[in-house]
Amino acid sequence: MRQTHRHLAAAALSLAALIPAVGMAQAAAEPAKTAAAQASMTDGEVRKIDKDTGKITLKHGDIKHLEMPGMTMVFTAKDKALLDKVQVGDKVRFMAASESGKMVVTAIEPAK
């Protein structure tokens, strides 16, 4: 019985020692996520904006994370407020996702 208690205590101490290491590993992963998000943003040019329907037409390069070649196509804005950030003719960087079978712009910013 005593030996069981010692083993449990040793296991608890070992786990407690790992908790800070897990937190540091998660914190270190955050910049990597941000860099990955930037890397998967796509260059494009705004061709048309329809704020009433929440749609934007973009001429874009390859969308690598979706394995889509460059083309001109209509996207739905995930949030219509995204459309206030850009104007027709702007060069942009944007993030797209496929949601329920339709292409959605989840982030957009003027190109630098």
Short mmCIF file of N, CA, C and O in Angstrom, two decimals:
data_model
loop_
_atom_site.label_atom_id
_atom_site.label_comp_id
_atom_site.label_asym_id
_atom_site.label_seq_id
_atom_site.Cartn_x
_atom_site.Cartn_y
_atom_site.Cartn_z
N MET A 1 0.82 -1.18 0.00
CA MET A 1 0.00 0.00 0.00
C MET A 1 0.87 1.26 0.00
O MET A 1 0.60 2.18 -0.75
N ARG A 2 1.90 1.26 0.86
CA ARG A 2 2.81 2.40 0.91
C ARG A 2 3.51 2.61 -0.42
O ARG A 2 3.70 3.74 -0.86
N GLN A 3 3.90 1.52 -1.02
CA GLN A 3 4.60 1.61 -2.30
C GLN A 3 3.68 2.21 -3.37
O GLN A 3 4.10 3.01 -4.19
N THR A 4 2.42 1.86 -3.35
CA THR A 4 1.44 2.42 -4.29
C THR A 4 1.33 3.92 -4.10
O THR A 4 1.30 4.68 -5.07
N HIS A 5 1.28 4.36 -2.84
CA HIS A 5 1.20 5.80 -2.56
C HIS A 5 2.44 6.52 -3.07
O HIS A 5 2.34 7.62 -3.62
N ARG A 6 3.60 5.91 -2.88
CA ARG A 6 4.84 6.52 -3.38
C ARG A 6 4.83 6.64 -4.90
O ARG A 6 5.23 7.65 -5.45
N HIS A 7 4.35 5.59 -5.56
CA HIS A 7 4.29 5.63 -7.03
C HIS A 7 3.31 6.71 -7.51
O HIS A 7 3.60 7.43 -8.47
N LEU A 8 2.17 6.81 -6.85
CA LEU A 8 1.20 7.85 -7.21
C LEU A 8 1.77 9.24 -6.98
O LEU A 8 1.59 10.15 -7.79
N ALA A 9 2.46 9.42 -5.86
CA ALA A 9 3.06 10.72 -5.55
C ALA A 9 4.14 11.06 -6.58
O ALA A 9 4.22 12.20 -7.06
N ALA A 10 4.95 10.08 -6.95
CA ALA A 10 6.00 10.32 -7.94
C ALA A 10 5.39 10.66 -9.30
O ALA A 10 5.86 11.56 -10.00
N ALA A 11 4.32 9.98 -9.66
CA ALA A 11 3.65 10.26 -10.94
C ALA A 11 3.06 11.67 -10.93
O ALA A 11 3.16 12.41 -11.92
N ALA A 12 2.43 12.06 -9.83
CA ALA A 12 1.85 13.40 -9.72
C ALA A 12 2.92 14.48 -9.83
O ALA A 12 2.74 15.49 -10.51
N LEU A 13 4.05 14.27 -9.18
CA LEU A 13 5.14 15.24 -9.26
C LEU A 13 5.69 15.33 -10.69
O LEU A 13 6.01 16.41 -11.18
N SER A 14 5.78 14.21 -11.35
CA SER A 14 6.29 14.20 -12.73
C SER A 14 5.35 14.98 -13.65
O SER A 14 5.79 15.77 -14.48
N LEU A 15 4.07 14.75 -13.49
CA LEU A 15 3.09 15.49 -14.31
C LEU A 15 3.11 16.98 -14.00
O LEU A 15 3.02 17.80 -14.90
N ALA A 16 3.22 17.33 -12.75
CA ALA A 16 3.27 18.74 -12.36
C ALA A 16 4.48 19.43 -12.97
O ALA A 16 4.42 20.60 -13.35
N ALA A 17 5.57 18.71 -13.10
CA ALA A 17 6.78 19.29 -13.69
C ALA A 17 6.60 19.53 -15.18
O ALA A 17 7.24 20.41 -15.75
N LEU A 18 5.72 18.78 -15.84
CA LEU A 18 5.52 18.93 -17.28
C LEU A 18 4.60 20.10 -17.65
O LEU A 18 4.67 20.60 -18.76
N ILE A 19 3.74 20.52 -16.75
CA ILE A 19 2.76 21.56 -17.06
C ILE A 19 3.40 22.83 -17.59
O ILE A 19 2.99 23.34 -18.63
N PRO A 20 4.44 23.40 -16.97
CA PRO A 20 5.05 24.61 -17.54
C PRO A 20 5.64 24.35 -18.93
O PRO A 20 5.57 25.21 -19.80
N ALA A 21 6.18 23.19 -19.17
CA ALA A 21 6.78 22.88 -20.47
C ALA A 21 5.71 22.85 -21.56
O ALA A 21 5.92 23.33 -22.67
N VAL A 22 4.54 22.33 -21.24
CA VAL A 22 3.45 22.29 -22.22
C VAL A 22 3.00 23.71 -22.55
O VAL A 22 2.80 24.07 -23.70
N GLY A 23 2.87 24.55 -21.53
CA GLY A 23 2.47 25.94 -21.76
C GLY A 23 3.48 26.68 -22.63
O GLY A 23 3.10 27.45 -23.51
N MET A 24 4.77 26.44 -22.39
CA MET A 24 5.80 27.10 -23.20
C MET A 24 5.75 26.60 -24.63
O MET A 24 5.92 27.37 -25.57
N ALA A 25 5.50 25.33 -24.84
CA ALA A 25 5.42 24.78 -26.19
C ALA A 25 4.25 25.38 -26.94
O ALA A 25 4.35 25.72 -28.12
N GLN A 26 3.12 25.57 -26.27
CA GLN A 26 1.96 26.18 -26.91
C GLN A 26 2.25 27.64 -27.25
O GLN A 26 1.87 28.12 -28.32
N ALA A 27 2.89 28.36 -26.36
CA ALA A 27 3.23 29.76 -26.63
C ALA A 27 4.19 29.87 -27.80
O ALA A 27 4.08 30.78 -28.62
N ALA A 28 5.12 28.96 -27.91
CA ALA A 28 6.07 28.98 -29.02
C ALA A 28 5.38 28.67 -30.33
O ALA A 28 5.80 29.13 -31.39
N ALA A 29 4.29 27.92 -30.30
CA ALA A 29 3.57 27.55 -31.52
C ALA A 29 2.77 28.74 -32.06
O ALA A 29 2.48 28.79 -33.25
N GLU A 30 2.38 29.70 -31.24
CA GLU A 30 1.58 30.84 -31.69
C GLU A 30 2.24 31.63 -32.82
O GLU A 30 1.60 31.89 -33.82
N PRO A 31 3.53 32.04 -32.71
CA PRO A 31 4.14 32.75 -33.83
C PRO A 31 4.18 31.89 -35.09
O PRO A 31 4.03 32.40 -36.19
N ALA A 32 4.33 30.60 -34.92
CA ALA A 32 4.35 29.72 -36.09
C ALA A 32 2.99 29.73 -36.78
O ALA A 32 2.91 29.72 -38.01
N LYS A 33 1.90 29.76 -36.00
CA LYS A 33 0.57 29.82 -36.59
C LYS A 33 0.39 31.12 -37.36
O LYS A 33 -0.15 31.14 -38.44
N THR A 34 0.84 32.23 -36.77
CA THR A 34 0.72 33.52 -37.42
C THR A 34 1.52 33.53 -38.72
O THR A 34 1.04 33.98 -39.75
N ALA A 35 2.73 33.00 -38.69
CA ALA A 35 3.55 32.94 -39.90
C ALA A 35 2.90 32.04 -40.94
O ALA A 35 2.90 32.36 -42.14
N ALA A 36 2.30 30.94 -40.50
CA ALA A 36 1.64 30.05 -41.45
C ALA A 36 0.43 30.74 -42.07
O ALA A 36 0.17 30.59 -43.27
N ALA A 37 -0.30 31.50 -41.27
CA ALA A 37 -1.45 32.21 -41.80
C ALA A 37 -1.01 33.24 -42.84
O ALA A 37 -1.62 33.38 -43.89
N GLN A 38 0.07 33.97 -42.55
CA GLN A 38 0.58 34.94 -43.51
C GLN A 38 1.04 34.24 -44.79
O GLN A 38 0.83 34.74 -45.88
N ALA A 39 1.68 33.10 -44.63
CA ALA A 39 2.19 32.37 -45.79
C ALA A 39 1.06 31.86 -46.65
O ALA A 39 1.22 31.72 -47.86
N SER A 40 -0.11 31.58 -46.07
CA SER A 40 -1.20 31.04 -46.86
C SER A 40 -2.15 32.13 -47.36
O SER A 40 -3.15 31.82 -47.99
N MET A 41 -1.83 33.39 -47.09
CA MET A 41 -2.62 34.47 -47.68
C MET A 41 -2.27 34.55 -49.16
O MET A 41 -1.15 34.24 -49.56
N THR A 42 -3.24 34.94 -49.96
CA THR A 42 -3.09 34.95 -51.41
C THR A 42 -3.12 36.38 -51.92
O THR A 42 -3.89 37.21 -51.43
N ASP A 43 -2.29 36.66 -52.92
CA ASP A 43 -2.31 37.97 -53.57
C ASP A 43 -3.47 38.04 -54.55
O ASP A 43 -3.81 37.06 -55.21
N GLY A 44 -4.06 39.23 -54.62
CA GLY A 44 -5.17 39.40 -55.55
C GLY A 44 -5.41 40.85 -55.86
O GLY A 44 -4.72 41.74 -55.36
N GLU A 45 -6.38 41.07 -56.73
CA GLU A 45 -6.80 42.43 -57.10
C GLU A 45 -8.32 42.46 -57.07
O GLU A 45 -8.98 41.58 -57.61
N VAL A 46 -8.87 43.49 -56.41
CA VAL A 46 -10.32 43.63 -56.31
C VAL A 46 -10.87 44.09 -57.66
O VAL A 46 -10.46 45.11 -58.19
N ARG A 47 -11.81 43.33 -58.20
CA ARG A 47 -12.45 43.66 -59.47
C ARG A 47 -13.84 44.23 -59.28
O ARG A 47 -14.29 45.06 -60.05
N LYS A 48 -14.56 43.75 -58.25
CA LYS A 48 -15.93 44.21 -58.02
C LYS A 48 -16.28 43.96 -56.56
O LYS A 48 -15.84 42.98 -55.97
N ILE A 49 -17.09 44.85 -55.98
CA ILE A 49 -17.57 44.69 -54.62
C ILE A 49 -19.09 44.91 -54.63
O ILE A 49 -19.57 45.89 -55.18
N ASP A 50 -19.83 44.00 -54.02
CA ASP A 50 -21.27 44.15 -53.85
C ASP A 50 -21.57 44.05 -52.36
O ASP A 50 -21.71 42.95 -51.81
N LYS A 51 -21.61 45.20 -51.70
CA LYS A 51 -21.79 45.23 -50.24
C LYS A 51 -23.16 44.70 -49.83
O LYS A 51 -23.30 44.12 -48.75
N ASP A 52 -24.18 44.90 -50.67
CA ASP A 52 -25.53 44.43 -50.32
C ASP A 52 -25.58 42.91 -50.18
O ASP A 52 -26.22 42.38 -49.27
N THR A 53 -24.91 42.19 -51.08
CA THR A 53 -24.93 40.73 -51.03
C THR A 53 -23.73 40.16 -50.27
O THR A 53 -23.67 38.96 -50.03
N GLY A 54 -22.76 41.03 -49.94
CA GLY A 54 -21.57 40.57 -49.22
C GLY A 54 -20.62 39.79 -50.10
O GLY A 54 -19.93 38.89 -49.63
N LYS A 55 -20.57 40.15 -51.39
CA LYS A 55 -19.71 39.42 -52.33
C LYS A 55 -18.62 40.33 -52.88
O LYS A 55 -18.79 41.54 -53.00
N ILE A 56 -17.49 39.69 -53.19
CA ILE A 56 -16.35 40.40 -53.75
C ILE A 56 -15.76 39.55 -54.87
O ILE A 56 -15.63 38.33 -54.74
N THR A 57 -15.46 40.21 -55.98
CA THR A 57 -14.82 39.52 -57.11
C THR A 57 -13.34 39.84 -57.06
O THR A 57 -12.95 41.02 -57.03
N LEU A 58 -12.53 38.80 -57.03
CA LEU A 58 -11.08 38.95 -56.95
C LEU A 58 -10.40 38.22 -58.09
O LEU A 58 -10.75 37.07 -58.40
N LYS A 59 -9.43 38.89 -58.70
CA LYS A 59 -8.50 38.23 -59.61
C LYS A 59 -7.35 37.83 -58.71
O LYS A 59 -6.72 38.69 -58.10
N HIS A 60 -7.09 36.52 -58.61
CA HIS A 60 -6.11 36.07 -57.62
C HIS A 60 -5.11 35.09 -58.20
O HIS A 60 -5.33 34.47 -59.24
N GLY A 61 -4.00 34.98 -57.48
CA GLY A 61 -2.99 33.98 -57.80
C GLY A 61 -3.41 32.63 -57.23
O GLY A 61 -4.54 32.47 -56.75
N ASP A 62 -2.52 31.66 -57.29
CA ASP A 62 -2.80 30.33 -56.76
C ASP A 62 -3.16 30.42 -55.28
O ASP A 62 -2.48 31.08 -54.50
N ILE A 63 -4.23 29.74 -54.89
CA ILE A 63 -4.58 29.61 -53.48
C ILE A 63 -4.06 28.23 -53.07
O ILE A 63 -4.73 27.22 -53.24
N LYS A 64 -2.84 28.23 -52.59
CA LYS A 64 -2.11 26.98 -52.37
C LYS A 64 -2.77 26.05 -51.38
O LYS A 64 -2.86 24.85 -51.62
N HIS A 65 -3.24 26.57 -50.25
CA HIS A 65 -3.82 25.69 -49.24
C HIS A 65 -5.15 25.07 -49.69
O HIS A 65 -5.61 24.10 -49.10
N LEU A 66 -5.75 25.61 -50.74
CA LEU A 66 -6.96 25.01 -51.30
C LEU A 66 -6.68 24.30 -52.63
O LEU A 66 -7.61 23.81 -53.27
N GLU A 67 -5.41 24.31 -53.04
CA GLU A 67 -4.98 23.70 -54.29
C GLU A 67 -5.80 24.23 -55.47
O GLU A 67 -6.27 23.48 -56.32
N MET A 68 -5.94 25.56 -55.53
CA MET A 68 -6.73 26.23 -56.56
C MET A 68 -5.81 27.11 -57.40
O MET A 68 -5.05 27.90 -56.85
N PRO A 69 -5.88 26.97 -58.72
CA PRO A 69 -5.04 27.83 -59.57
C PRO A 69 -5.56 29.27 -59.59
O PRO A 69 -6.71 29.53 -59.20
N GLY A 70 -4.72 30.18 -60.06
CA GLY A 70 -5.12 31.57 -60.17
C GLY A 70 -6.26 31.74 -61.16
O GLY A 70 -6.33 31.03 -62.16
N MET A 71 -7.16 32.66 -60.87
CA MET A 71 -8.31 32.95 -61.73
C MET A 71 -9.03 34.17 -61.19
O MET A 71 -8.62 34.74 -60.19
N THR A 72 -10.11 34.56 -61.84
CA THR A 72 -10.98 35.61 -61.33
C THR A 72 -12.27 34.94 -60.90
O THR A 72 -12.87 34.17 -61.67
N MET A 73 -12.68 35.19 -59.66
CA MET A 73 -13.90 34.55 -59.18
C MET A 73 -14.56 35.37 -58.08
O MET A 73 -13.96 36.27 -57.50
N VAL A 74 -15.81 35.04 -57.82
CA VAL A 74 -16.60 35.71 -56.79
C VAL A 74 -16.50 34.93 -55.49
O VAL A 74 -16.63 33.71 -55.47
N PHE A 75 -16.25 35.66 -54.41
CA PHE A 75 -16.20 35.10 -53.06
C PHE A 75 -17.28 35.76 -52.23
O PHE A 75 -17.65 36.91 -52.48
N THR A 76 -17.74 35.08 -51.21
CA THR A 76 -18.63 35.67 -50.21
C THR A 76 -17.75 36.10 -49.05
O THR A 76 -16.85 35.37 -48.65
N ALA A 77 -18.01 37.30 -48.53
CA ALA A 77 -17.26 37.77 -47.36
C ALA A 77 -17.85 37.13 -46.12
O ALA A 77 -19.07 37.12 -45.93
N LYS A 78 -17.00 36.55 -45.28
CA LYS A 78 -17.47 35.93 -44.03
C LYS A 78 -18.17 36.99 -43.18
O LYS A 78 -19.17 36.71 -42.54
N ASP A 79 -17.63 38.19 -43.20
CA ASP A 79 -18.21 39.33 -42.49
C ASP A 79 -18.25 40.49 -43.48
O ASP A 79 -17.21 40.88 -44.03
N LYS A 80 -19.43 41.06 -43.71
CA LYS A 80 -19.55 42.15 -44.70
C LYS A 80 -18.64 43.33 -44.38
O LYS A 80 -18.25 44.07 -45.26
N ALA A 81 -18.26 43.50 -43.11
CA ALA A 81 -17.37 44.60 -42.72
C ALA A 81 -16.01 44.48 -43.40
O ALA A 81 -15.31 45.48 -43.57
N LEU A 82 -15.63 43.27 -43.80
CA LEU A 82 -14.35 43.09 -44.50
C LEU A 82 -14.33 43.90 -45.80
O LEU A 82 -13.28 44.37 -46.24
N LEU A 83 -15.48 44.07 -46.41
CA LEU A 83 -15.56 44.77 -47.70
C LEU A 83 -15.30 46.27 -47.56
O LEU A 83 -14.98 46.93 -48.55
N ASP A 84 -15.41 46.80 -46.34
CA ASP A 84 -15.14 48.21 -46.11
C ASP A 84 -13.65 48.52 -46.13
O ASP A 84 -13.25 49.68 -46.22
N LYS A 85 -12.81 47.49 -46.05
CA LYS A 85 -11.36 47.68 -45.99
C LYS A 85 -10.72 47.90 -47.36
O LYS A 85 -9.56 48.29 -47.42
N VAL A 86 -11.46 47.60 -48.43
CA VAL A 86 -10.86 47.64 -49.77
C VAL A 86 -11.78 48.32 -50.77
O VAL A 86 -12.98 48.50 -50.52
N GLN A 87 -11.20 48.70 -51.91
CA GLN A 87 -11.95 49.33 -53.00
C GLN A 87 -11.60 48.63 -54.31
O GLN A 87 -10.56 47.99 -54.42
N VAL A 88 -12.47 48.79 -55.30
CA VAL A 88 -12.20 48.23 -56.63
C VAL A 88 -10.87 48.77 -57.13
O VAL A 88 -10.59 49.96 -57.02
N GLY A 89 -10.04 47.88 -57.64
CA GLY A 89 -8.72 48.24 -58.15
C GLY A 89 -7.59 48.02 -57.15
O GLY A 89 -6.43 48.01 -57.53
N ASP A 90 -7.92 47.86 -55.88
CA ASP A 90 -6.88 47.64 -54.84
C ASP A 90 -6.17 46.31 -55.04
O ASP A 90 -6.80 45.30 -55.35
N LYS A 91 -4.86 46.34 -54.82
CA LYS A 91 -4.08 45.10 -54.71
C LYS A 91 -4.22 44.67 -53.26
O LYS A 91 -4.07 45.48 -52.34
N VAL A 92 -4.54 43.39 -53.05
CA VAL A 92 -4.82 42.90 -51.71
C VAL A 92 -4.12 41.58 -51.43
O VAL A 92 -3.60 40.92 -52.34
N ARG A 93 -4.12 41.22 -50.14
CA ARG A 93 -3.75 39.87 -49.69
C ARG A 93 -4.98 39.40 -48.92
O ARG A 93 -5.54 40.14 -48.13
N PHE A 94 -5.38 38.16 -49.19
CA PHE A 94 -6.59 37.67 -48.55
C PHE A 94 -6.46 36.20 -48.17
O PHE A 94 -5.62 35.48 -48.70
N MET A 95 -7.31 35.80 -47.24
CA MET A 95 -7.39 34.40 -46.83
C MET A 95 -8.76 33.89 -47.27
O MET A 95 -9.77 34.55 -47.04
N ALA A 96 -8.77 32.74 -47.91
CA ALA A 96 -10.02 32.14 -48.37
C ALA A 96 -10.17 30.76 -47.75
O ALA A 96 -9.20 30.09 -47.41
N ALA A 97 -11.42 30.37 -47.61
CA ALA A 97 -11.74 29.03 -47.10
C ALA A 97 -12.96 28.52 -47.84
O ALA A 97 -13.75 29.30 -48.38
N SER A 98 -13.08 27.22 -47.88
CA SER A 98 -14.27 26.59 -48.45
C SER A 98 -15.18 26.22 -47.29
O SER A 98 -14.81 25.42 -46.44
N GLU A 99 -16.35 26.84 -47.24
CA GLU A 99 -17.30 26.59 -46.16
C GLU A 99 -18.64 26.19 -46.74
O GLU A 99 -19.24 26.95 -47.50
N SER A 100 -19.07 25.01 -46.43
CA SER A 100 -20.35 24.48 -46.93
C SER A 100 -20.46 24.58 -48.45
O SER A 100 -21.50 24.94 -48.99
N GLY A 101 -19.36 24.31 -49.12
CA GLY A 101 -19.37 24.28 -50.57
C GLY A 101 -19.22 25.62 -51.26
O GLY A 101 -19.26 25.68 -52.49
N LYS A 102 -19.07 26.70 -50.51
CA LYS A 102 -18.85 27.99 -51.16
C LYS A 102 -17.54 28.60 -50.69
O LYS A 102 -17.09 28.36 -49.58
N MET A 103 -16.95 29.40 -51.56
CA MET A 103 -15.68 30.04 -51.26
C MET A 103 -15.94 31.33 -50.48
O MET A 103 -16.72 32.17 -50.91
N VAL A 104 -15.25 31.45 -49.35
CA VAL A 104 -15.47 32.56 -48.42
C VAL A 104 -14.15 33.27 -48.15
O VAL A 104 -13.13 32.62 -47.91
N VAL A 105 -14.17 34.60 -48.20
CA VAL A 105 -13.02 35.40 -47.78
C VAL A 105 -13.16 35.61 -46.29
O VAL A 105 -14.15 36.16 -45.81
N THR A 106 -12.17 35.13 -45.53
CA THR A 106 -12.21 35.24 -44.08
C THR A 106 -11.37 36.39 -43.56
O THR A 106 -11.54 36.81 -42.41
N ALA A 107 -10.44 36.90 -44.38
CA ALA A 107 -9.59 38.04 -44.01
C ALA A 107 -9.13 38.69 -45.30
O ALA A 107 -8.91 38.02 -46.30
N ILE A 108 -8.97 40.01 -45.25
CA ILE A 108 -8.48 40.73 -46.42
C ILE A 108 -7.78 42.00 -45.95
O ILE A 108 -8.19 42.60 -44.94
N GLU A 109 -6.69 42.36 -46.62
CA GLU A 109 -5.95 43.57 -46.26
C GLU A 109 -5.28 44.12 -47.53
O GLU A 109 -5.00 43.37 -48.45
N PRO A 110 -5.09 45.43 -47.55
CA PRO A 110 -4.35 45.99 -48.70
C PRO A 110 -2.95 45.40 -48.76
O PRO A 110 -2.32 45.16 -47.73
N ALA A 111 -2.47 45.15 -49.96
CA ALA A 111 -1.11 44.61 -50.13
C ALA A 111 -0.11 45.68 -49.79
O ALA A 111 -0.34 46.86 -50.00
N LYS A 112 1.04 45.25 -49.26
CA LYS A 112 2.08 46.21 -48.88
C LYS A 112 3.15 46.25 -49.92
O LYS A 112 3.41 45.37 -50.64
#
